[in-house]
Amino acid sequence: SAVISQKPSRDICQRGTSLTIQCQVDSQVTMMFWYRQQPGQSLTLIATANQGSEATYESGFVIDKFPISRPNLTFSTLTVSNMSPEDSSIYLCSVQRDRGREDTQYFGPGTRLTVL
Amino acid sequence: AQSVTQPDIHITVSEGASLELRCNYSYGATPYLFWYVQSPGQGLQLLLKYFSGDTLVQGIKGFEAEFKRSQSSFNLRKPSVHWSDAAEYFCAVGATGAGSYQLTFGKGTKLSVIP
């Protein structure tokens, strides 16, 4: 398995501001992903964080709104930019250790964001 | 595109009773299938997974699931529910892509347990 930590665990922010969420893994992993879970909803994949290149975004998500960095194989950040109340969600990081293999995706504890 | 349906939004069972949570998927090839559990205020914990092979999969905490290709289903079962099983359960399908797979989740089933 993988031990994943996220910072902050929760935050309350004002509209129009930005928040950067950190995801740290205890060992090197090949794949890192960012998901959003809106209140009472399921999880939706935002993007795949690629080490050394731009993230791959899913339909409906854009880099200007959700810039992602992945400087190495154990760390990634997701920024929620110019926030509005609709961005209030839980944001989860997930990792997969190996690429191209039948490996499990493990999830971090999530960051609970409230935008006022 | 793949999709997952969990037809039961909320299920209530008595402690000690058996449990079955339903999951149906839509995917053009043999899928990777998963069940995750989310306790209040927590992240997701993997209960079990199916990649290939034996269609009856054993997981943690006494859970099992059976992949039925003909019914496009992957239902989760437990013979005797404990109060600590109260949580939200998500079924997910993994669509294989370039070197990895992407998870698509169902909307979840909330399980309540009556003492």
JSON list of C-alpha atoms in Angstrom, two decimals:
[
{"chain": "A", "resi": 1, "resn": "SER", "atom": "CA", "xyz": [0.00, 0.00, 0.00]},
{"chain": "A", "resi": 2, "resn": "ALA", "atom": "CA", "xyz": [0.98, 3.67, 0.09]},
{"chain": "A", "resi": 3, "resn": "VAL", "atom": "CA", "xyz": [0.78, 6.22, 2.88]},
{"chain": "A", "resi": 4, "resn": "ILE", "atom": "CA", "xyz": [-0.60, 9.46, 1.51]},
{"chain": "A", "resi": 5, "resn": "SER", "atom": "CA", "xyz": [-0.93, 12.76, 3.33]},
{"chain": "A", "resi": 6, "resn": "GLN", "atom": "CA", "xyz": [-2.69, 15.90, 2.23]},
{"chain": "A", "resi": 7, "resn": "LYS", "atom": "CA", "xyz": [-2.36, 19.45, 3.47]},
{"chain": "A", "resi": 8, "resn": "PRO", "atom": "CA", "xyz": [-4.43, 21.23, 4.54]},
{"chain": "A", "resi": 9, "resn": "SER", "atom": "CA", "xyz": [-7.00, 18.76, 5.81]},
{"chain": "A", "resi": 10, "resn": "ARG", "atom": "CA", "xyz": [-9.64, 21.45, 5.61]},
{"chain": "A", "resi": 11, "resn": "ASP", "atom": "CA", "xyz": [-9.94, 25.15, 4.93]},
{"chain": "A", "resi": 12, "resn": "ILE", "atom": "CA", "xyz": [-12.47, 27.92, 4.69]},
{"chain": "A", "resi": 13, "resn": "CYS", "atom": "CA", "xyz": [-11.72, 30.48, 2.01]},
{"chain": "A", "resi": 14, "resn": "GLN", "atom": "CA", "xyz": [-13.19, 33.65, 0.62]},
{"chain": "A", "resi": 15, "resn": "ARG", "atom": "CA", "xyz": [-14.46, 33.79, -2.93]},
{"chain": "A", "resi": 16, "resn": "GLY", "atom": "CA", "xyz": [-11.96, 35.10, -5.44]},
{"chain": "A", "resi": 17, "resn": "THR", "atom": "CA", "xyz": [-8.95, 33.71, -3.60]},
{"chain": "A", "resi": 18, "resn": "SER", "atom": "CA", "xyz": [-6.85, 30.64, -4.42]},
{"chain": "A", "resi": 19, "resn": "LEU", "atom": "CA", "xyz": [-5.86, 27.61, -2.37]},
{"chain": "A", "resi": 20, "resn": "THR", "atom": "CA", "xyz": [-3.03, 25.18, -3.00]},
{"chain": "A", "resi": 21, "resn": "ILE", "atom": "CA", "xyz": [-3.45, 21.62, -1.77]},
{"chain": "A", "resi": 22, "resn": "GLN", "atom": "CA", "xyz": [-0.43, 19.41, -1.26]},
{"chain": "A", "resi": 23, "resn": "CYS", "atom": "CA", "xyz": [-0.24, 15.64, -1.67]},
{"chain": "A", "resi": 24, "resn": "GLN", "atom": "CA", "xyz": [2.77, 13.75, -0.28]},
{"chain": "A", "resi": 25, "resn": "VAL", "atom": "CA", "xyz": [3.41, 10.01, -0.67]},
{"chain": "A", "resi": 26, "resn": "ASP", "atom": "CA", "xyz": [5.76, 7.97, 1.47]},
{"chain": "A", "resi": 27, "resn": "SER", "atom": "CA", "xyz": [7.43, 6.35, -1.53]},
{"chain": "A", "resi": 28, "resn": "GLN", "atom": "CA", "xyz": [7.88, 6.92, -5.23]},
{"chain": "A", "resi": 29, "resn": "VAL", "atom": "CA", "xyz": [4.80, 6.29, -7.34]},
{"chain": "A", "resi": 30, "resn": "THR", "atom": "CA", "xyz": [4.26, 6.34, -11.06]},
{"chain": "A", "resi": 31, "resn": "MET", "atom": "CA", "xyz": [0.80, 7.80, -11.27]},
{"chain": "A", "resi": 32, "resn": "MET", "atom": "CA", "xyz": [-0.85, 10.57, -9.27]},
{"chain": "A", "resi": 33, "resn": "PHE", "atom": "CA", "xyz": [-4.42, 11.77, -9.73]},
{"chain": "A", "resi": 34, "resn": "TRP", "atom": "CA", "xyz": [-6.65, 14.49, -8.38]},
{"chain": "A", "resi": 35, "resn": "TYR", "atom": "CA", "xyz": [-10.37, 13.97, -7.75]},
{"chain": "A", "resi": 36, "resn": "ARG", "atom": "CA", "xyz": [-13.20, 16.20, -6.62]},
{"chain": "A", "resi": 37, "resn": "GLN", "atom": "CA", "xyz": [-16.13, 15.08, -4.49]},
{"chain": "A", "resi": 38, "resn": "GLN", "atom": "CA", "xyz": [-18.86, 17.68, -4.38]},
{"chain": "A", "resi": 39, "resn": "PRO", "atom": "CA", "xyz": [-21.26, 17.59, -1.41]},
{"chain": "A", "resi": 40, "resn": "GLY", "atom": "CA", "xyz": [-23.36, 14.45, -1.48]},
{"chain": "A", "resi": 41, "resn": "GLN", "atom": "CA", "xyz": [-21.87, 13.38, -4.80]},
{"chain": "A", "resi": 42, "resn": "SER", "atom": "CA", "xyz": [-19.46, 10.80, -6.10]},
{"chain": "A", "resi": 43, "resn": "LEU", "atom": "CA", "xyz": [-15.87, 11.33, -7.07]},
{"chain": "A", "resi": 44, "resn": "THR", "atom": "CA", "xyz": [-14.93, 12.93, -10.37]},
{"chain": "A", "resi": 45, "resn": "LEU", "atom": "CA", "xyz": [-11.46, 12.79, -11.84]},
{"chain": "A", "resi": 46, "resn": "ILE", "atom": "CA", "xyz": [-10.00, 16.27, -12.37]},
{"chain": "A", "resi": 47, "resn": "ALA", "atom": "CA", "xyz": [-6.66, 15.38, -13.89]},
{"chain": "A", "resi": 48, "resn": "THR", "atom": "CA", "xyz": [-3.66, 13.10, -13.98]},
{"chain": "A", "resi": 49, "resn": "ALA", "atom": "CA", "xyz": [-0.54, 14.77, -12.59]},
{"chain": "A", "resi": 50, "resn": "ASN", "atom": "CA", "xyz": [2.43, 14.01, -14.82]},
{"chain": "A", "resi": 51, "resn": "GLN", "atom": "CA", "xyz": [5.95, 14.29, -13.52]},
{"chain": "A", "resi": 52, "resn": "GLY", "atom": "CA", "xyz": [7.97, 16.68, -15.61]},
{"chain": "A", "resi": 53, "resn": "SER", "atom": "CA", "xyz": [5.15, 17.68, -17.94]},
{"chain": "A", "resi": 54, "resn": "GLU", "atom": "CA", "xyz": [1.76, 19.33, -17.97]},
{"chain": "A", "resi": 55, "resn": "ALA", "atom": "CA", "xyz": [-1.12, 17.55, -16.27]},
{"chain": "A", "resi": 56, "resn": "THR", "atom": "CA", "xyz": [-3.75, 15.77, -18.34]},
{"chain": "A", "resi": 57, "resn": "TYR", "atom": "CA", "xyz": [-7.17, 17.26, -17.63]},
{"chain": "A", "resi": 58, "resn": "GLU", "atom": "CA", "xyz": [-10.55, 15.59, -17.93]},
{"chain": "A", "resi": 59, "resn": "SER", "atom": "CA", "xyz": [-13.43, 17.13, -19.79]},
{"chain": "A", "resi": 60, "resn": "GLY", "atom": "CA", "xyz": [-14.84, 20.08, -17.89]},
{"chain": "A", "resi": 61, "resn": "PHE", "atom": "CA", "xyz": [-11.63, 20.91, -16.04]},
{"chain": "A", "resi": 62, "resn": "VAL", "atom": "CA", "xyz": [-9.04, 23.43, -17.25]},
{"chain": "A", "resi": 63, "resn": "ILE", "atom": "CA", "xyz": [-5.52, 24.31, -16.27]},
{"chain": "A", "resi": 64, "resn": "ASP", "atom": "CA", "xyz": [-6.31, 27.95, -15.54]},
{"chain": "A", "resi": 65, "resn": "LYS", "atom": "CA", "xyz": [-8.80, 26.95, -12.89]},
{"chain": "A", "resi": 66, "resn": "PHE", "atom": "CA", "xyz": [-6.96, 23.91, -11.48]},
{"chain": "A", "resi": 67, "resn": "PRO", "atom": "CA", "xyz": [-3.22, 24.27, -12.09]},
{"chain": "A", "resi": 68, "resn": "ILE", "atom": "CA", "xyz": [-1.31, 21.16, -11.03]},
{"chain": "A", "resi": 69, "resn": "SER", "atom": "CA", "xyz": [2.34, 20.61, -10.35]},
{"chain": "A", "resi": 70, "resn": "ARG", "atom": "CA", "xyz": [4.29, 17.40, -9.92]},
{"chain": "A", "resi": 71, "resn": "PRO", "atom": "CA", "xyz": [7.97, 18.15, -9.37]},
{"chain": "A", "resi": 72, "resn": "ASN", "atom": "CA", "xyz": [8.95, 14.60, -8.39]},
{"chain": "A", "resi": 73, "resn": "LEU", "atom": "CA", "xyz": [7.63, 11.08, -7.88]},
{"chain": "A", "resi": 74, "resn": "THR", "atom": "CA", "xyz": [6.36, 11.62, -4.33]},
{"chain": "A", "resi": 75, "resn": "PHE", "atom": "CA", "xyz": [4.71, 15.05, -4.40]},
{"chain": "A", "resi": 76, "resn": "SER", "atom": "CA", "xyz": [2.00, 16.97, -6.22]},
{"chain": "A", "resi": 77, "resn": "THR", "atom": "CA", "xyz": [-0.02, 20.12, -5.71]},
{"chain": "A", "resi": 78, "resn": "LEU", "atom": "CA", "xyz": [-3.46, 21.16, -6.91]},
{"chain": "A", "resi": 79, "resn": "THR", "atom": "CA", "xyz": [-4.45, 24.82, -6.86]},
{"chain": "A", "resi": 80, "resn": "VAL", "atom": "CA", "xyz": [-8.06, 25.86, -6.91]},
{"chain": "A", "resi": 81, "resn": "SER", "atom": "CA", "xyz": [-8.00, 29.34, -8.44]},
{"chain": "A", "resi": 82, "resn": "ASN", "atom": "CA", "xyz": [-10.39, 32.27, -8.21]},
{"chain": "A", "resi": 83, "resn": "MET", "atom": "CA", "xyz": [-12.68, 30.26, -5.99]},
{"chain": "A", "resi": 84, "resn": "SER", "atom": "CA", "xyz": [-16.44, 30.48, -5.87]},
{"chain": "A", "resi": 85, "resn": "PRO", "atom": "CA", "xyz": [-18.90, 28.71, -3.54]},
{"chain": "A", "resi": 86, "resn": "GLU", "atom": "CA", "xyz": [-19.40, 26.07, -6.26]},
{"chain": "A", "resi": 87, "resn": "ASP", "atom": "CA", "xyz": [-15.81, 24.95, -5.61]},
{"chain": "A", "resi": 88, "resn": "SER", "atom": "CA", "xyz": [-16.75, 23.81, -2.12]},
{"chain": "A", "resi": 89, "resn": "SER", "atom": "CA", "xyz": [-15.84, 20.13, -2.23]},
{"chain": "A", "resi": 90, "resn": "ILE", "atom": "CA", "xyz": [-13.54, 17.49, -0.92]},
{"chain": "A", "resi": 91, "resn": "TYR", "atom": "CA", "xyz": [-10.41, 17.24, -3.05]},
{"chain": "A", "resi": 92, "resn": "LEU", "atom": "CA", "xyz": [-8.64, 13.90, -2.99]},
{"chain": "A", "resi": 93, "resn": "CYS", "atom": "CA", "xyz": [-5.28, 12.82, -4.23]},
{"chain": "A", "resi": 94, "resn": "SER", "atom": "CA", "xyz": [-4.80, 9.23, -5.35]},
{"chain": "A", "resi": 95, "resn": "VAL", "atom": "CA", "xyz": [-1.70, 7.31, -6.39]},
{"chain": "A", "resi": 96, "resn": "GLN", "atom": "CA", "xyz": [-0.81, 4.20, -8.29]},
{"chain": "A", "resi": 97, "resn": "ARG", "atom": "CA", "xyz": [2.61, 2.77, -7.69]},
{"chain": "A", "resi": 98, "resn": "ASP", "atom": "CA", "xyz": [3.21, 1.03, -11.01]},
{"chain": "A", "resi": 99, "resn": "ARG", "atom": "CA", "xyz": [2.33, 2.01, -14.53]},
{"chain": "A", "resi": 100, "resn": "GLY", "atom": "CA", "xyz": [1.05, -0.56, -16.96]},
{"chain": "A", "resi": 101, "resn": "ARG", "atom": "CA", "xyz": [0.32, -3.12, -14.29]},
{"chain": "A", "resi": 102, "resn": "GLU", "atom": "CA", "xyz": [-2.73, -4.24, -12.39]},
{"chain": "A", "resi": 103, "resn": "ASP", "atom": "CA", "xyz": [-1.99, -2.07, -9.42]},
{"chain": "A", "resi": 104, "resn": "THR", "atom": "CA", "xyz": [-4.32, -0.53, -6.89]},
{"chain": "A", "resi": 105, "resn": "GLN", "atom": "CA", "xyz": [-5.06, 3.17, -6.65]},
{"chain": "A", "resi": 106, "resn": "TYR", "atom": "CA", "xyz": [-4.85, 4.43, -3.10]},
{"chain": "A", "resi": 107, "resn": "PHE", "atom": "CA", "xyz": [-6.49, 7.58, -1.87]},
{"chain": "A", "resi": 108, "resn": "GLY", "atom": "CA", "xyz": [-5.37, 10.27, 0.48]},
{"chain": "A", "resi": 109, "resn": "PRO", "atom": "CA", "xyz": [-7.57, 11.50, 3.34]},
{"chain": "A", "resi": 110, "resn": "GLY", "atom": "CA", "xyz": [-8.85, 14.45, 1.32]},
{"chain": "A", "resi": 111, "resn": "THR", "atom": "CA", "xyz": [-8.98, 18.21, 1.76]},
{"chain": "A", "resi": 112, "resn": "ARG", "atom": "CA", "xyz": [-12.36, 19.61, 2.70]},
{"chain": "A", "resi": 113, "resn": "LEU", "atom": "CA", "xyz": [-12.75, 23.06, 1.14]},
{"chain": "A", "resi": 114, "resn": "THR", "atom": "CA", "xyz": [-15.50, 25.52, 1.96]},
{"chain": "A", "resi": 115, "resn": "VAL", "atom": "CA", "xyz": [-15.77, 28.72, -0.06]},
{"chain": "A", "resi": 116, "resn": "LEU", "atom": "CA", "xyz": [-17.79, 31.57, 1.38]},
{"chain": "B", "resi": 1, "resn": "ALA", "atom": "CA", "xyz": [-17.45, 5.82, -22.18]},
{"chain": "B", "resi": 2, "resn": "GLN", "atom": "CA", "xyz": [-17.70, 3.73, -19.07]},
{"chain": "B", "resi": 3, "resn": "SER", "atom": "CA", "xyz": [-20.31, 4.23, -16.38]},
{"chain": "B", "resi": 4, "resn": "VAL", "atom": "CA", "xyz": [-21.29, 2.75, -13.04]},
{"chain": "B", "resi": 5, "resn": "THR", "atom": "CA", "xyz": [-24.75, 2.48, -11.54]},
{"chain": "B", "resi": 6, "resn": "GLN", "atom": "CA", "xyz": [-25.43, 1.90, -7.89]},
{"chain": "B", "resi": 7, "resn": "PRO", "atom": "CA", "xyz": [-29.21, 1.68, -7.80]},
{"chain": "B", "resi": 8, "resn": "ASP", "atom": "CA", "xyz": [-29.56, 1.92, -4.03]},
{"chain": "B", "resi": 9, "resn": "ILE", "atom": "CA", "xyz": [-28.86, 5.36, -2.59]},
{"chain": "B", "resi": 10, "resn": "HIS", "atom": "CA", "xyz": [-29.43, 4.35, 1.03]},
{"chain": "B", "resi": 11, "resn": "ILE", "atom": "CA", "xyz": [-29.74, 0.95, 2.69]},
{"chain": "B", "resi": 12, "resn": "THR", "atom": "CA", "xyz": [-30.52, 0.21, 6.31]},
{"chain": "B", "resi": 13, "resn": "VAL", "atom": "CA", "xyz": [-29.82, -3.19, 7.84]},
{"chain": "B", "resi": 14, "resn": "SER", "atom": "CA", "xyz": [-29.82, -4.61, 11.34]},
{"chain": "B", "resi": 15, "resn": "GLU", "atom": "CA", "xyz": [-26.55, -5.57, 12.94]},
{"chain": "B", "resi": 16, "resn": "GLY", "atom": "CA", "xyz": [-25.86, -9.22, 12.25]},
{"chain": "B", "resi": 17, "resn": "ALA", "atom": "CA", "xyz": [-27.95, -9.31, 9.11]},
{"chain": "B", "resi": 18, "resn": "SER", "atom": "CA", "xyz": [-26.53, -10.07, 5.71]},
{"chain": "B", "resi": 19, "resn": "LEU", "atom": "CA", "xyz": [-25.77, -7.33, 3.20]},
{"chain": "B", "resi": 20, "resn": "GLU", "atom": "CA", "xyz": [-25.69, -7.03, -0.55]},
{"chain": "B", "resi": 21, "resn": "LEU", "atom": "CA", "xyz": [-24.89, -3.77, -2.32]},
{"chain": "B", "resi": 22, "resn": "ARG", "atom": "CA", "xyz": [-25.59, -3.68, -6.02]},
{"chain": "B", "resi": 23, "resn": "CYS", "atom": "CA", "xyz": [-23.31, -2.38, -8.73]},
{"chain": "B", "resi": 24, "resn": "ASN", "atom": "CA", "xyz": [-23.79, -2.47, -12.49]},
{"chain": "B", "resi": 25, "resn": "TYR", "atom": "CA", "xyz": [-21.28, -1.17, -14.96]},
{"chain": "B", "resi": 26, "resn": "SER", "atom": "CA", "xyz": [-21.08, -0.30, -18.61]},
{"chain": "B", "resi": 27, "resn": "TYR", "atom": "CA", "xyz": [-17.77, -0.81, -20.38]},
{"chain": "B", "resi": 28, "resn": "GLY", "atom": "CA", "xyz": [-16.81, -2.15, -23.76]},
{"chain": "B", "resi": 29, "resn": "ALA", "atom": "CA", "xyz": [-14.09, -4.51, -22.60]},
{"chain": "B", "resi": 30, "resn": "THR", "atom": "CA", "xyz": [-13.29, -6.58, -19.55]},
{"chain": "B", "resi": 31, "resn": "PRO", "atom": "CA", "xyz": [-13.22, -4.04, -16.77]},
{"chain": "B", "resi": 32, "resn": "TYR", "atom": "CA", "xyz": [-11.18, -3.57, -13.69]},
{"chain": "B", "resi": 33, "resn": "LEU", "atom": "CA", "xyz": [-13.68, -3.38, -10.81]},
{"chain": "B", "resi": 34, "resn": "PHE", "atom": "CA", "xyz": [-13.35, -1.98, -7.32]},
{"chain": "B", "resi": 35, "resn": "TRP", "atom": "CA", "xyz": [-15.27, -1.34, -4.14]},
{"chain": "B", "resi": 36, "resn": "TYR", "atom": "CA", "xyz": [-14.18, 1.49, -1.87]},
{"chain": "B", "resi": 37, "resn": "VAL", "atom": "CA", "xyz": [-15.60, 2.54, 1.49]},
{"chain": "B", "resi": 38, "resn": "GLN", "atom": "CA", "xyz": [-15.69, 6.06, 2.88]},
{"chain": "B", "resi": 39, "resn": "SER", "atom": "CA", "xyz": [-16.43, 6.66, 6.53]},
{"chain": "B", "resi": 40, "resn": "PRO", "atom": "CA", "xyz": [-17.66, 10.10, 7.58]},
{"chain": "B", "resi": 41, "resn": "GLY", "atom": "CA", "xyz": [-14.90, 12.68, 7.27]},
{"chain": "B", "resi": 42, "resn": "GLN", "atom": "CA", "xyz": [-12.47, 10.11, 5.92]},
{"chain": "B", "resi": 43, "resn": "GLY", "atom": "CA", "xyz": [-10.83, 9.33, 2.60]},
{"chain": "B", "resi": 44, "resn": "LEU", "atom": "CA", "xyz": [-11.51, 6.22, 0.57]},
{"chain": "B", "resi": 45, "resn": "GLN", "atom": "CA", "xyz": [-10.34, 2.80, 1.63]},
{"chain": "B", "resi": 46, "resn": "LEU", "atom": "CA", "xyz": [-10.13, -0.06, -0.85]},
{"chain": "B", "resi": 47, "resn": "LEU", "atom": "CA", "xyz": [-12.26, -3.04, 0.14]},
{"chain": "B", "resi": 48, "resn": "LEU", "atom": "CA", "xyz": [-11.52, -5.30, -2.80]},
{"chain": "B", "resi": 49, "resn": "LYS", "atom": "CA", "xyz": [-10.66, -5.35, -6.46]},
{"chain": "B", "resi": 50, "resn": "TYR", "atom": "CA", "xyz": [-11.08, -7.51, -9.54]},
{"chain": "B", "resi": 51, "resn": "PHE", "atom": "CA", "xyz": [-8.61, -7.48, -12.40]},
{"chain": "B", "resi": 52, "resn": "SER", "atom": "CA", "xyz": [-8.91, -11.00, -13.80]},
{"chain": "B", "resi": 53, "resn": "GLY", "atom": "CA", "xyz": [-9.17, -14.64, -12.78]},
{"chain": "B", "resi": 54, "resn": "ASP", "atom": "CA", "xyz": [-11.50, -15.94, -10.12]},
{"chain": "B", "resi": 55, "resn": "THR", "atom": "CA", "xyz": [-14.76, -14.02, -10.32]},
{"chain": "B", "resi": 56, "resn": "LEU", "atom": "CA", "xyz": [-15.40, -14.29, -6.59]},
{"chain": "B", "resi": 57, "resn": "VAL", "atom": "CA", "xyz": [-13.14, -11.82, -4.86]},
{"chain": "B", "resi": 58, "resn": "GLN", "atom": "CA", "xyz": [-12.41, -11.68, -1.15]},
{"chain": "B", "resi": 59, "resn": "GLY", "atom": "CA", "xyz": [-11.63, -8.37, 0.48]},
{"chain": "B", "resi": 60, "resn": "ILE", "atom": "CA", "xyz": [-10.95, -6.86, 3.85]},
{"chain": "B", "resi": 61, "resn": "LYS", "atom": "CA", "xyz": [-13.35, -6.71, 6.79]},
{"chain": "B", "resi": 62, "resn": "GLY", "atom": "CA", "xyz": [-15.17, -9.86, 5.67]},
{"chain": "B", "resi": 63, "resn": "PHE", "atom": "CA", "xyz": [-16.47, -8.43, 2.39]},
{"chain": "B", "resi": 64, "resn": "GLU", "atom": "CA", "xyz": [-16.63, -10.28, -0.90]},
{"chain": "B", "resi": 65, "resn": "ALA", "atom": "CA", "xyz": [-17.84, -9.45, -4.39]},
{"chain": "B", "resi": 66, "resn": "GLU", "atom": "CA", "xyz": [-18.70, -11.47, -7.44]},
{"chain": "B", "resi": 67, "resn": "PHE", "atom": "CA", "xyz": [-18.06, -10.40, -11.01]},
{"chain": "B", "resi": 68, "resn": "LYS", "atom": "CA", "xyz": [-20.84, -11.56, -13.32]},
{"chain": "B", "resi": 69, "resn": "ARG", "atom": "CA", "xyz": [-20.00, -10.69, -16.88]},
{"chain": "B", "resi": 70, "resn": "SER", "atom": "CA", "xyz": [-23.39, -11.74, -18.25]},
{"chain": "B", "resi": 71, "resn": "GLN", "atom": "CA", "xyz": [-25.13, -9.31, -15.91]},
{"chain": "B", "resi": 72, "resn": "SER", "atom": "CA", "xyz": [-22.45, -6.59, -15.99]},
{"chain": "B", "resi": 73, "resn": "SER", "atom": "CA", "xyz": [-22.55, -6.65, -12.22]},
{"chain": "B", "resi": 74, "resn": "PHE", "atom": "CA", "xyz": [-20.11, -6.60, -9.33]},
{"chain": "B", "resi": 75, "resn": "ASN", "atom": "CA", "xyz": [-22.22, -6.83, -6.19]},
{"chain": "B", "resi": 76, "resn": "LEU", "atom": "CA", "xyz": [-20.69, -6.50, -2.76]},
{"chain": "B", "resi": 77, "resn": "ARG", "atom": "CA", "xyz": [-21.72, -8.90, 0.01]},
{"chain": "B", "resi": 78, "resn": "LYS", "atom": "CA", "xyz": [-21.12, -9.49, 3.67]},
{"chain": "B", "resi": 79, "resn": "PRO", "atom": "CA", "xyz": [-22.75, -12.32, 5.64]},
{"chain": "B", "resi": 80, "resn": "SER", "atom": "CA", "xyz": [-23.06, -10.47, 8.93]},
{"chain": "B", "resi": 81, "resn": "VAL", "atom": "CA", "xyz": [-22.93, -6.69, 9.22]},
{"chain": "B", "resi": 82, "resn": "HIS", "atom": "CA", "xyz": [-21.27, -4.94, 12.15]},
{"chain": "B", "resi": 83, "resn": "TRP", "atom": "CA", "xyz": [-22.20, -1.48, 13.41]},
{"chain": "B", "resi": 84, "resn": "SER", "atom": "CA", "xyz": [-18.77, -0.24, 12.31]},
{"chain": "B", "resi": 85, "resn": "ASP", "atom": "CA", "xyz": [-19.68, -1.02, 8.70]},
{"chain": "B", "resi": 86, "resn": "ALA", "atom": "CA", "xyz": [-21.93, 2.03, 8.58]},
{"chain": "B", "resi": 87, "resn": "ALA", "atom": "CA", "xyz": [-20.38, 4.19, 5.86]},
{"chain": "B", "resi": 88, "resn": "GLU", "atom": "CA", "xyz": [-20.72, 5.09, 2.22]},
{"chain": "B", "resi": 89, "resn": "TYR", "atom": "CA", "xyz": [-19.71, 2.49, -0.35]},
{"chain": "B", "resi": 90, "resn": "PHE", "atom": "CA", "xyz": [-18.54, 3.30, -3.84]},
{"chain": "B", "resi": 91, "resn": "CYS", "atom": "CA", "xyz": [-18.26, 0.94, -6.75]},
{"chain": "B", "resi": 92, "resn": "ALA", "atom": "CA", "xyz": [-15.80, 1.92, -9.47]},
{"chain": "B", "resi": 93, "resn": "VAL", "atom": "CA", "xyz": [-14.77, 0.68, -12.88]},
{"chain": "B", "resi": 94, "resn": "GLY", "atom": "CA", "xyz": [-11.27, 1.13, -14.22]},
{"chain": "B", "resi": 95, "resn": "ALA", "atom": "CA", "xyz": [-11.04, 1.85, -17.91]},
{"chain": "B", "resi": 96, "resn": "THR", "atom": "CA", "xyz": [-7.63, 0.89, -19.20]},
{"chain": "B", "resi": 97, "resn": "GLY", "atom": "CA", "xyz": [-5.68, 3.62, -20.89]},
{"chain": "B", "resi": 98, "resn": "ALA", "atom": "CA", "xyz": [-2.12, 4.37, -21.80]},
{"chain": "B", "resi": 99, "resn": "GLY", "atom": "CA", "xyz": [-0.21, 2.37, -19.23]},
{"chain": "B", "resi": 100, "resn": "SER", "atom": "CA", "xyz": [-2.74, 2.77, -16.44]},
{"chain": "B", "resi": 101, "resn": "TYR", "atom": "CA", "xyz": [-6.44, 2.96, -15.86]},
{"chain": "B", "resi": 102, "resn": "GLN", "atom": "CA", "xyz": [-8.89, 5.69, -14.94]},
{"chain": "B", "resi": 103, "resn": "LEU", "atom": "CA", "xyz": [-11.52, 5.17, -12.30]},
{"chain": "B", "resi": 104, "resn": "THR", "atom": "CA", "xyz": [-15.15, 6.04, -12.85]},
{"chain": "B", "resi": 105, "resn": "PHE", "atom": "CA", "xyz": [-17.22, 5.92, -9.69]},
{"chain": "B", "resi": 106, "resn": "GLY", "atom": "CA", "xyz": [-20.85, 5.23, -9.01]},
{"chain": "B", "resi": 107, "resn": "LYS", "atom": "CA", "xyz": [-22.85, 7.68, -6.94]},
{"chain": "B", "resi": 108, "resn": "GLY", "atom": "CA", "xyz": [-22.43, 5.59, -3.82]},
{"chain": "B", "resi": 109, "resn": "THR", "atom": "CA", "xyz": [-24.67, 3.70, -1.42]},
{"chain": "B", "resi": 110, "resn": "LYS", "atom": "CA", "xyz": [-24.98, 4.90, 2.13]},
{"chain": "B", "resi": 111, "resn": "LEU", "atom": "CA", "xyz": [-25.24, 2.06, 4.61]},
{"chain": "B", "resi": 112, "resn": "SER", "atom": "CA", "xyz": [-26.89, 2.55, 7.97]},
{"chain": "B", "resi": 113, "resn": "VAL", "atom": "CA", "xyz": [-26.75, -0.18, 10.62]},
{"chain": "B", "resi": 114, "resn": "ILE", "atom": "CA", "xyz": [-29.41, -0.56, 13.29]},
{"chain": "B", "resi": 115, "resn": "PRO", "atom": "CA", "xyz": [-28.06, -1.93, 16.58]}
]
